[in-house]
Amino acid sequence: KWVWKWCDTCQKRFDAENHSTTCPICDAAFEYIFQIAFLLENSGLVLLAYAFNQYCKNLFPNYTPKEVYENEAKRRELEIMVNSLCNERQFRIGLKSYRNPREELSFAIVNTKFIIE
């Protein structure tokens, strides 16, 4: 699973296969939490450059998470394309990672949620 739906009101996680846009418990709008993303950082400003999800507008739809993480050449190619889109404005490009509660290494945007309307 590369993405899940999160209800901030109930503090519960739901699979992305659930086609609803609202929580079945409290009817609040879901937030999508991506487990893979490139973040661009510049003077505290953080922008999402790449996320893998069918509901997300992705600038690079041909790059799967498996390719980005397991193929260094593909990852470098993506970094170069992201950098050129930013016109080399000194953005730091990085993949964020964290350890989930079961101590399995997985990749995510740390402490960041993107709300999809």
Short mmCIF file of C-alpha atoms in Angstrom, two decimals:
data_model
loop_
_atom_site.label_atom_id
_atom_site.label_comp_id
_atom_site.label_asym_id
_atom_site.label_seq_id
_atom_site.Cartn_x
_atom_site.Cartn_y
_atom_site.Cartn_z
CA LYS A 1 0.00 0.00 0.00
CA TRP A 2 1.49 3.32 -1.08
CA VAL A 3 -1.33 5.53 0.15
CA TRP A 4 -4.11 5.40 2.69
CA LYS A 5 -7.09 7.51 3.68
CA TRP A 6 -6.99 9.18 7.07
CA CYS A 7 -9.87 10.54 9.17
CA ASP A 8 -8.46 13.25 11.40
CA THR A 9 -11.65 13.39 13.47
CA CYS A 10 -11.71 9.67 14.32
CA GLN A 11 -7.92 9.27 14.13
CA LYS A 12 -8.42 6.16 12.00
CA ARG A 13 -6.80 4.92 8.82
CA PHE A 14 -8.70 3.36 5.89
CA ASP A 15 -7.51 1.59 2.74
CA ALA A 16 -7.43 3.64 -0.45
CA GLU A 17 -9.58 0.97 -2.14
CA ASN A 18 -12.52 2.37 -0.18
CA HIS A 19 -13.99 4.61 -2.91
CA SER A 20 -15.72 6.95 -0.50
CA THR A 21 -14.32 10.45 0.04
CA THR A 22 -15.74 10.67 3.55
CA CYS A 23 -15.31 8.67 6.75
CA PRO A 24 -17.97 5.95 7.23
CA ILE A 25 -17.98 6.63 11.00
CA CYS A 26 -18.25 10.42 11.28
CA ASP A 27 -18.72 11.60 7.65
CA ALA A 28 -15.68 13.91 7.79
CA ALA A 29 -13.65 14.34 4.59
CA PHE A 30 -10.75 11.95 4.20
CA GLU A 31 -7.15 13.12 3.92
CA TYR A 32 -4.78 11.11 1.76
CA ILE A 33 -1.43 10.21 3.28
CA PHE A 34 1.23 9.24 0.77
CA GLN A 35 3.90 6.72 1.63
CA ILE A 36 6.23 7.92 -1.11
CA ALA A 37 7.00 11.44 -2.22
CA PHE A 38 9.68 13.82 -3.38
CA LEU A 39 9.66 17.02 -1.38
CA LEU A 40 11.33 20.20 -2.52
CA GLU A 41 12.57 22.45 0.27
CA ASN A 42 13.76 26.03 0.06
CA SER A 43 13.96 28.42 3.02
CA GLY A 44 11.27 26.56 4.90
CA LEU A 45 8.97 26.30 1.89
CA VAL A 46 8.07 22.69 1.12
CA LEU A 47 6.47 21.65 -2.15
CA LEU A 48 5.26 18.24 -3.28
CA ALA A 49 6.91 17.29 -6.57
CA TYR A 50 6.03 13.63 -6.85
CA ALA A 51 3.54 11.34 -5.18
CA PHE A 52 2.24 8.02 -6.35
CA ASN A 53 -1.52 7.77 -6.13
CA GLN A 54 -4.39 7.47 -8.59
CA TYR A 55 -6.16 10.43 -7.00
CA CYS A 56 -3.13 12.70 -7.13
CA LYS A 57 -2.17 14.91 -10.04
CA ASN A 58 1.34 13.66 -10.69
CA LEU A 59 3.91 15.42 -12.85
CA PHE A 60 5.70 12.11 -13.39
CA PRO A 61 3.03 9.40 -13.81
CA ASN A 62 5.41 6.92 -15.47
CA TYR A 63 7.56 6.45 -12.37
CA THR A 64 6.31 3.79 -10.00
CA PRO A 65 7.37 3.69 -6.33
CA LYS A 66 9.24 0.44 -6.94
CA GLU A 67 11.30 2.07 -9.69
CA VAL A 68 12.01 5.21 -7.68
CA TYR A 69 13.30 3.27 -4.68
CA GLU A 70 14.96 0.27 -6.27
CA ASN A 71 16.47 1.77 -9.41
CA GLU A 72 19.08 4.41 -8.64
CA ALA A 73 19.30 5.51 -12.29
CA LYS A 74 15.54 6.08 -12.44
CA ARG A 75 15.64 8.01 -9.15
CA ARG A 76 18.47 10.22 -10.42
CA GLU A 77 16.61 10.79 -13.70
CA LEU A 78 13.54 11.91 -11.74
CA GLU A 79 15.66 14.20 -9.54
CA ILE A 80 17.13 15.85 -12.64
CA MET A 81 13.69 16.42 -14.16
CA VAL A 82 12.34 17.86 -10.89
CA ASN A 83 15.38 20.12 -10.62
CA SER A 84 14.93 21.42 -14.16
CA LEU A 85 11.26 22.19 -13.48
CA CYS A 86 12.37 24.35 -10.56
CA ASN A 87 14.77 26.24 -12.83
CA GLU A 88 17.57 25.29 -10.43
CA ARG A 89 16.30 27.63 -7.73
CA GLN A 90 18.35 25.91 -5.03
CA PHE A 91 15.59 23.59 -3.91
CA ARG A 92 16.76 20.62 -1.85
CA ILE A 93 15.20 17.50 -3.28
CA GLY A 94 14.67 14.57 -0.97
CA LEU A 95 12.67 11.48 -0.26
CA LYS A 96 11.35 11.40 3.30
CA SER A 97 11.19 8.18 5.26
CA TYR A 98 10.08 6.96 8.64
CA ARG A 99 9.59 3.76 10.61
CA ASN A 100 6.03 2.61 11.13
CA PRO A 101 4.81 1.29 14.51
CA ARG A 102 5.76 -2.29 13.57
CA GLU A 103 9.34 -1.13 12.97
CA GLU A 104 9.20 -2.01 9.29
CA LEU A 105 11.03 0.47 7.12
CA SER A 106 8.58 2.29 4.92
CA PHE A 107 8.60 5.61 3.15
CA ALA A 108 6.36 8.57 3.84
CA ILE A 109 6.14 12.31 4.10
CA VAL A 110 7.13 12.98 7.68
CA ASN A 111 4.50 14.87 9.69
CA THR A 112 2.76 16.08 6.55
CA LYS A 113 -0.74 15.41 5.26
CA PHE A 114 -2.09 16.62 1.92
CA ILE A 115 -5.83 17.26 1.80
CA ILE A 116 -7.47 16.29 -1.49
CA GLU A 117 -10.67 18.19 -2.20
#
